[in-house]
């Protein structure tokens, strides 16, 4: 069996996600000339994020407060940043939440930088000062730190679910078939296995990529593609019950996907 590994393919961004990121980017670009932060080299861990928030609150007590609205299953605080002057609770407000889709780490960083840069600009820019005088910003920089923290763990993989234990394959056991780092590189990616009945073929443009073929139209593939790991529970499926619980994006009222991975017990 010939195993080859490639990075997880980028997901197609939804129009809504693109709009939100563009909105944030526009605000940040307008504020960047007025601020002196060093360029970020990487995404923040939960502890680094918490340290940044505590520093913001300590340096800007009249404009900023940081409070916890609850804790995750692993005891991480869910932080809320409140930006505004006097009587914040009784003014028109906007709520910004990041981390709802935990794989989008850039959204968490954008939320943090937006708070940081608004506070810096309020010191020198009358329009920003007036904005915080008349409006309130409620910013949730990361509502799912249990999932995003996987990015800085020793074994890194793209995680959407929080740390609430769930039995995704409904066999009465928890986390019995997780990912396995077969090539010991600290990353969980994808693996391709050469197979005569495969439904993928190697891309002609880049041999690291796989292209899915339509076998119903006579196209013939050369490989099968799996997540990196073993069939630990010997049920014919790979990594179907790993660590990771509820995906918040699967818990809204419209089209709720019952009894699917990430949707939770109920």
mmCIF file of C-alpha atoms in Angstrom:
data_model
loop_
_atom_site.group_PDB
_atom_site.id
_atom_site.type_symbol
_atom_site.label_atom_id
_atom_site.label_comp_id
_atom_site.label_asym_id
_atom_site.label_seq_id
_atom_site.Cartn_x
_atom_site.Cartn_y
_atom_site.Cartn_z
ATOM 1 C CA UNK A 1 0.000 0.000 0.000
ATOM 2 C CA UNK A 2 1.458 3.343 -1.055
ATOM 3 C CA UNK A 3 0.589 6.187 1.333
ATOM 4 C CA UNK A 4 1.084 9.796 0.313
ATOM 5 C CA UNK A 5 0.067 12.794 2.332
ATOM 6 C CA UNK A 6 -1.186 16.171 1.282
ATOM 7 C CA UNK A 7 -2.527 19.185 3.098
ATOM 8 C CA UNK A 8 -6.258 19.421 3.727
ATOM 9 C CA UNK A 9 -7.959 21.138 0.782
ATOM 10 C CA UNK A 10 -9.222 24.665 1.370
ATOM 11 C CA UNK A 11 -12.954 24.882 1.679
ATOM 12 C CA UNK A 12 -14.969 27.072 -0.610
ATOM 13 C CA UNK A 13 -15.872 30.228 1.305
ATOM 14 C CA UNK A 14 -19.530 31.162 1.501
ATOM 15 C CA UNK A 15 -20.708 34.557 0.346
ATOM 16 C CA UNK A 16 -21.701 35.432 3.883
ATOM 17 C CA UNK A 17 -18.277 34.598 5.254
ATOM 18 C CA UNK A 18 -16.575 36.570 2.494
ATOM 19 C CA UNK A 19 -18.771 39.590 3.166
ATOM 20 C CA UNK A 20 -18.037 39.536 6.896
ATOM 21 C CA UNK A 21 -14.278 39.234 6.347
ATOM 22 C CA UNK A 22 -14.344 42.007 3.752
ATOM 23 C CA UNK A 23 -16.248 44.207 6.190
ATOM 24 C CA UNK A 24 -13.677 43.634 8.928
ATOM 25 C CA UNK A 25 -10.788 44.097 6.508
ATOM 26 C CA UNK A 26 -12.186 47.418 5.357
ATOM 27 C CA UNK A 27 -12.378 48.697 8.919
ATOM 28 C CA UNK A 28 -8.882 47.457 9.731
ATOM 29 C CA UNK A 29 -7.343 48.955 6.598
ATOM 30 C CA UNK A 30 -8.854 52.316 7.525
ATOM 31 C CA UNK A 31 -7.336 52.131 10.986
ATOM 32 C CA UNK A 32 -3.920 50.650 10.189
ATOM 33 C CA UNK A 33 -2.197 53.947 9.268
ATOM 34 C CA UNK A 34 -3.026 55.244 12.759
ATOM 35 C CA UNK A 35 -1.641 52.339 14.749
ATOM 36 C CA UNK A 36 1.796 51.052 15.625
ATOM 37 C CA UNK A 37 1.310 47.359 16.342
ATOM 38 C CA UNK A 38 3.986 44.934 15.201
ATOM 39 C CA UNK A 39 2.903 42.619 12.418
ATOM 40 C CA UNK A 40 1.456 39.362 13.710
ATOM 41 C CA UNK A 41 3.586 36.344 12.860
ATOM 42 C CA UNK A 42 1.077 33.687 13.857
ATOM 43 C CA UNK A 43 -2.359 33.154 15.376
ATOM 44 C CA UNK A 44 -2.739 33.583 19.123
ATOM 45 C CA UNK A 45 -3.219 30.681 21.493
ATOM 46 C CA UNK A 46 -6.012 30.926 24.053
ATOM 47 C CA UNK A 47 -3.559 32.138 26.707
ATOM 48 C CA UNK A 48 -2.003 34.703 24.362
ATOM 49 C CA UNK A 49 -5.476 35.970 23.446
ATOM 50 C CA UNK A 50 -6.397 36.238 27.129
ATOM 51 C CA UNK A 51 -3.192 38.163 27.883
ATOM 52 C CA UNK A 52 -3.916 40.605 25.060
ATOM 53 C CA UNK A 53 -7.453 41.164 26.360
ATOM 54 C CA UNK A 54 -6.331 41.752 29.932
ATOM 55 C CA UNK A 55 -3.738 44.250 28.737
ATOM 56 C CA UNK A 56 -6.369 46.104 26.680
ATOM 57 C CA UNK A 57 -8.675 46.405 29.666
ATOM 58 C CA UNK A 58 -5.887 47.569 31.988
ATOM 59 C CA UNK A 59 -4.648 50.221 29.548
ATOM 60 C CA UNK A 60 -8.085 51.550 28.579
ATOM 61 C CA UNK A 61 -10.339 51.367 31.662
ATOM 62 C CA UNK A 62 -12.628 54.209 30.507
ATOM 63 C CA UNK A 63 -13.233 52.721 27.053
ATOM 64 C CA UNK A 64 -12.899 48.976 27.449
ATOM 65 C CA UNK A 65 -13.972 46.202 29.783
ATOM 66 C CA UNK A 66 -13.390 42.447 29.473
ATOM 67 C CA UNK A 67 -15.766 40.017 31.158
ATOM 68 C CA UNK A 68 -16.477 36.291 31.005
ATOM 69 C CA UNK A 69 -19.928 35.058 29.984
ATOM 70 C CA UNK A 70 -19.216 31.408 30.827
ATOM 71 C CA UNK A 71 -16.743 28.554 30.547
ATOM 72 C CA UNK A 72 -16.119 25.763 28.071
ATOM 73 C CA UNK A 73 -15.990 22.059 28.909
ATOM 74 C CA UNK A 74 -12.230 22.460 29.511
ATOM 75 C CA UNK A 75 -12.672 25.498 31.799
ATOM 76 C CA UNK A 76 -11.674 28.130 29.262
ATOM 77 C CA UNK A 77 -13.389 31.476 29.705
ATOM 78 C CA UNK A 78 -15.618 32.806 26.923
ATOM 79 C CA UNK A 79 -14.529 36.434 26.843
ATOM 80 C CA UNK A 80 -16.616 39.475 25.947
ATOM 81 C CA UNK A 81 -14.993 42.811 25.089
ATOM 82 C CA UNK A 82 -17.201 45.868 25.630
ATOM 83 C CA UNK A 83 -16.021 49.037 23.910
ATOM 84 C CA UNK A 84 -17.651 52.432 24.557
ATOM 85 C CA UNK A 85 -17.824 55.410 26.853
ATOM 86 C CA UNK A 86 -20.297 55.960 29.712
ATOM 87 C CA UNK A 87 -23.631 54.145 29.901
ATOM 88 C CA UNK A 88 -22.622 51.496 27.354
ATOM 89 C CA UNK A 89 -25.622 49.270 28.070
ATOM 90 C CA UNK A 90 -28.148 51.925 27.015
ATOM 91 C CA UNK A 91 -26.660 53.012 23.693
ATOM 92 C CA UNK A 92 -27.138 51.604 20.156
ATOM 93 C CA UNK A 93 -24.759 48.683 19.808
ATOM 94 C CA UNK A 94 -23.309 46.131 17.428
ATOM 95 C CA UNK A 95 -22.323 42.573 18.350
ATOM 96 C CA UNK A 96 -19.392 40.900 16.599
ATOM 97 C CA UNK A 97 -18.699 37.214 17.220
ATOM 98 C CA UNK A 98 -15.667 35.257 16.021
ATOM 99 C CA UNK A 99 -14.878 31.571 16.367
ATOM 100 C CA UNK A 100 -18.374 30.354 15.494
ATOM 101 C CA UNK A 101 -16.725 28.500 12.620
ATOM 102 C CA UNK A 102 -13.631 27.438 14.507
ATOM 103 C CA UNK A 103 -11.563 26.601 11.436
ATOM 104 C CA UNK A 104 -11.524 30.281 10.430
ATOM 105 C CA UNK A 105 -8.711 31.405 12.701
ATOM 106 C CA UNK A 106 -8.308 34.671 10.819
ATOM 107 C CA UNK A 107 -11.726 35.819 12.079
ATOM 108 C CA UNK A 108 -10.533 35.516 15.690
ATOM 109 C CA UNK A 109 -7.440 37.568 14.931
ATOM 110 C CA UNK A 110 -9.478 40.186 13.051
ATOM 111 C CA UNK A 111 -11.838 40.584 16.019
ATOM 112 C CA UNK A 112 -8.897 41.048 18.388
ATOM 113 C CA UNK A 113 -7.145 43.541 16.130
ATOM 114 C CA UNK A 114 -10.341 45.485 15.570
ATOM 115 C CA UNK A 115 -10.697 46.046 19.330
ATOM 116 C CA UNK A 116 -7.012 46.921 19.675
ATOM 117 C CA UNK A 117 -7.001 49.363 16.787
ATOM 118 C CA UNK A 118 -10.248 51.093 17.736
ATOM 119 C CA UNK A 119 -8.779 51.832 21.161
ATOM 120 C CA UNK A 120 -5.499 53.122 19.725
ATOM 121 C CA UNK A 121 -7.328 55.346 17.223
ATOM 122 C CA UNK A 122 -9.618 56.734 19.933
ATOM 123 C CA UNK A 123 -6.608 58.515 21.422
ATOM 124 C CA UNK A 124 -5.956 60.662 18.336
ATOM 125 C CA UNK A 125 -8.972 60.434 16.023
ATOM 126 C CA UNK A 126 -12.042 62.534 16.873
ATOM 127 C CA UNK A 127 -14.336 60.431 14.679
ATOM 128 C CA UNK A 128 -13.396 57.206 16.484
ATOM 129 C CA UNK A 129 -13.659 58.943 19.841
ATOM 130 C CA UNK A 130 -17.157 60.150 18.918
ATOM 131 C CA UNK A 131 -18.103 56.675 17.693
ATOM 132 C CA UNK A 132 -17.251 55.140 21.055
ATOM 133 C CA UNK A 133 -19.048 57.998 22.800
ATOM 134 C CA UNK A 134 -22.344 57.332 21.035
ATOM 135 C CA UNK A 135 -22.205 53.585 20.232
ATOM 136 C CA UNK A 136 -21.222 50.384 21.999
ATOM 137 C CA UNK A 137 -19.307 47.452 20.505
ATOM 138 C CA UNK A 138 -19.735 44.001 22.014
ATOM 139 C CA UNK A 139 -16.976 41.788 20.628
ATOM 140 C CA UNK A 140 -16.739 38.066 21.302
ATOM 141 C CA UNK A 141 -13.180 37.372 20.097
ATOM 142 C CA UNK A 142 -13.527 33.576 20.284
ATOM 143 C CA UNK A 143 -16.676 31.663 21.245
ATOM 144 C CA UNK A 144 -15.075 28.238 20.703
ATOM 145 C CA UNK A 145 -11.526 28.278 22.115
ATOM 146 C CA UNK A 146 -11.562 24.504 22.711
ATOM 147 C CA UNK A 147 -11.587 23.990 18.938
ATOM 148 C CA UNK A 148 -9.246 26.773 17.850
ATOM 149 C CA UNK A 149 -6.670 25.724 20.457
ATOM 150 C CA UNK A 150 -6.007 22.614 18.357
ATOM 151 C CA UNK A 151 -3.975 24.884 16.086
ATOM 152 C CA UNK A 152 -1.293 25.312 18.765
ATOM 153 C CA UNK A 153 -1.356 21.801 20.217
ATOM 154 C CA UNK A 154 1.488 19.339 19.640
ATOM 155 C CA UNK A 155 -0.727 17.483 17.162
ATOM 156 C CA UNK A 156 -2.450 19.964 14.874
ATOM 157 C CA UNK A 157 -5.607 19.320 12.883
ATOM 158 C CA UNK A 158 -8.548 21.272 11.530
ATOM 159 C CA UNK A 159 -11.154 21.122 14.279
ATOM 160 C CA UNK A 160 -14.720 22.445 14.300
ATOM 161 C CA UNK A 161 -16.217 20.806 17.397
ATOM 162 C CA UNK A 162 -15.753 21.965 20.975
ATOM 163 C CA UNK A 163 -14.722 19.712 23.877
ATOM 164 C CA UNK A 164 -18.213 18.539 24.803
ATOM 165 C CA UNK A 165 -17.999 14.703 24.629
ATOM 166 C CA UNK A 166 -20.242 13.266 21.892
ATOM 167 C CA UNK A 167 -20.655 9.770 20.513
ATOM 168 C CA UNK A 168 -20.529 10.659 16.822
ATOM 169 C CA UNK A 169 -20.856 7.116 15.496
ATOM 170 C CA UNK A 170 -23.532 6.130 18.043
ATOM 171 C CA UNK A 171 -21.830 2.969 19.254
ATOM 172 C CA UNK A 172 -21.875 3.717 22.971
ATOM 173 C CA UNK A 173 -18.176 4.654 23.139
ATOM 174 C CA UNK A 174 -16.382 8.008 23.122
ATOM 175 C CA UNK A 175 -13.374 9.015 21.024
ATOM 176 C CA UNK A 176 -12.413 5.423 20.188
ATOM 177 C CA UNK A 177 -11.456 6.151 16.560
ATOM 178 C CA UNK A 178 -9.480 9.415 16.468
ATOM 179 C CA UNK A 179 -6.959 10.643 13.925
ATOM 180 C CA UNK A 180 -3.517 8.968 13.867
ATOM 181 C CA UNK A 181 -0.355 10.859 12.909
ATOM 182 C CA UNK A 182 0.991 8.085 10.694
ATOM 183 C CA UNK A 183 4.014 9.947 9.352
ATOM 184 C CA UNK A 184 4.802 11.663 12.682
ATOM 185 C CA UNK A 185 4.942 15.199 11.306
ATOM 186 C CA UNK A 186 2.643 16.739 13.936
ATOM 187 C CA UNK A 187 -0.101 17.443 11.384
ATOM 188 C CA UNK A 188 -3.269 15.556 10.500
ATOM 189 C CA UNK A 189 -3.780 15.884 6.764
ATOM 190 C CA UNK A 190 -5.128 13.536 4.087
ATOM 191 C CA UNK A 191 -3.750 10.279 2.797
ATOM 192 C CA UNK A 192 -4.208 8.677 -0.606
ATOM 193 C CA UNK A 193 -4.115 4.954 -1.138
ATOM 194 C CA UNK A 194 -3.544 3.454 -4.578
ATOM 195 C CA UNK A 195 -6.562 1.303 -5.459
ATOM 196 C CA UNK A 196 -7.951 -0.113 -8.736
ATOM 197 C CA UNK A 197 -11.463 1.033 -7.782
ATOM 198 C CA UNK A 198 -10.427 4.477 -6.643
ATOM 199 C CA UNK A 199 -12.548 7.555 -7.241
ATOM 200 C CA UNK A 200 -9.631 10.016 -7.314
ATOM 201 C CA UNK A 201 -6.702 10.551 -9.648
ATOM 202 C CA UNK A 202 -3.515 12.600 -9.271
ATOM 203 C CA UNK A 203 -3.816 16.103 -10.697
ATOM 204 C CA UNK A 204 -1.911 16.715 -13.920
ATOM 205 C CA UNK A 205 -1.164 20.275 -12.778
ATOM 206 C CA UNK A 206 0.243 19.407 -9.350
ATOM 207 C CA UNK A 207 1.103 15.879 -8.269
ATOM 208 C CA UNK A 208 0.418 16.767 -4.632
ATOM 209 C CA UNK A 209 -3.267 17.274 -5.373
ATOM 210 C CA UNK A 210 -6.041 14.778 -6.023
ATOM 211 C CA UNK A 211 -8.943 15.253 -8.429
ATOM 212 C CA UNK A 212 -12.229 13.428 -7.924
ATOM 213 C CA UNK A 213 -13.494 11.557 -10.979
ATOM 214 C CA UNK A 214 -17.081 10.773 -11.982
ATOM 215 C CA UNK A 215 -17.125 6.997 -12.064
ATOM 216 C CA UNK A 216 -20.789 7.016 -13.177
ATOM 217 C CA UNK A 217 -19.653 8.428 -16.532
ATOM 218 C CA UNK A 218 -16.958 5.840 -17.090
ATOM 219 C CA UNK A 219 -14.063 7.842 -15.670
ATOM 220 C CA UNK A 220 -11.510 5.693 -13.862
ATOM 221 C CA UNK A 221 -9.681 6.689 -10.733
ATOM 222 C CA UNK A 222 -6.407 5.421 -9.322
ATOM 223 C CA UNK A 223 -6.633 6.221 -5.598
ATOM 224 C CA UNK A 224 -8.915 6.343 -2.579
ATOM 225 C CA UNK A 225 -8.616 9.329 -0.214
ATOM 226 C CA UNK A 226 -8.953 9.077 3.562
ATOM 227 C CA UNK A 227 -8.305 11.276 6.552
ATOM 228 C CA UNK A 228 -4.936 10.441 8.092
ATOM 229 C CA UNK A 229 -5.386 7.562 10.496
ATOM 230 C CA UNK A 230 -6.363 3.966 11.095
ATOM 231 C CA UNK A 231 -9.643 2.121 11.524
ATOM 232 C CA UNK A 232 -9.039 1.771 15.259
ATOM 233 C CA UNK A 233 -12.423 0.227 16.073
ATOM 234 C CA UNK A 234 -12.457 -2.079 13.035
ATOM 235 C CA UNK A 235 -15.858 -0.955 11.767
ATOM 236 C CA UNK A 236 -14.817 -0.132 8.212
ATOM 237 C CA UNK A 237 -14.696 3.652 8.762
ATOM 238 C CA UNK A 238 -11.697 5.888 9.377
ATOM 239 C CA UNK A 239 -11.556 8.436 12.218
ATOM 240 C CA UNK A 240 -15.328 8.711 12.546
ATOM 241 C CA UNK A 241 -15.306 9.177 16.334
ATOM 242 C CA UNK A 242 -12.401 11.375 17.323
ATOM 243 C CA UNK A 243 -12.013 14.072 19.931
ATOM 244 C CA UNK A 244 -14.251 17.039 19.268
ATOM 245 C CA UNK A 245 -17.873 17.667 20.137
ATOM 246 C CA UNK A 246 -20.414 20.214 18.962
ATOM 247 C CA UNK A 247 -19.926 22.419 15.901
ATOM 248 C CA UNK A 248 -21.803 25.668 16.629
ATOM 249 C CA UNK A 249 -22.623 26.201 12.952
ATOM 250 C CA UNK A 250 -24.697 22.999 13.057
ATOM 251 C CA UNK A 251 -26.824 24.219 15.954
ATOM 252 C CA UNK A 252 -29.002 26.923 14.476
ATOM 253 C CA UNK A 253 -32.740 26.602 13.958
ATOM 254 C CA UNK A 254 -32.838 26.429 10.149
ATOM 255 C CA UNK A 255 -32.008 23.074 8.542
ATOM 256 C CA UNK A 256 -30.653 21.645 11.787
ATOM 257 C CA UNK A 257 -28.660 18.519 10.787
ATOM 258 C CA UNK A 258 -29.807 15.975 13.382
ATOM 259 C CA UNK A 259 -27.578 13.018 14.251
ATOM 260 C CA UNK A 260 -24.588 14.068 12.184
ATOM 261 C CA UNK A 261 -20.984 14.520 13.233
ATOM 262 C CA UNK A 262 -20.720 17.820 15.068
ATOM 263 C CA UNK A 263 -24.456 18.344 15.644
ATOM 264 C CA UNK A 264 -24.381 17.128 19.254
ATOM 265 C CA UNK A 265 -26.523 14.624 21.109
ATOM 266 C CA UNK A 266 -29.788 16.508 20.618
#
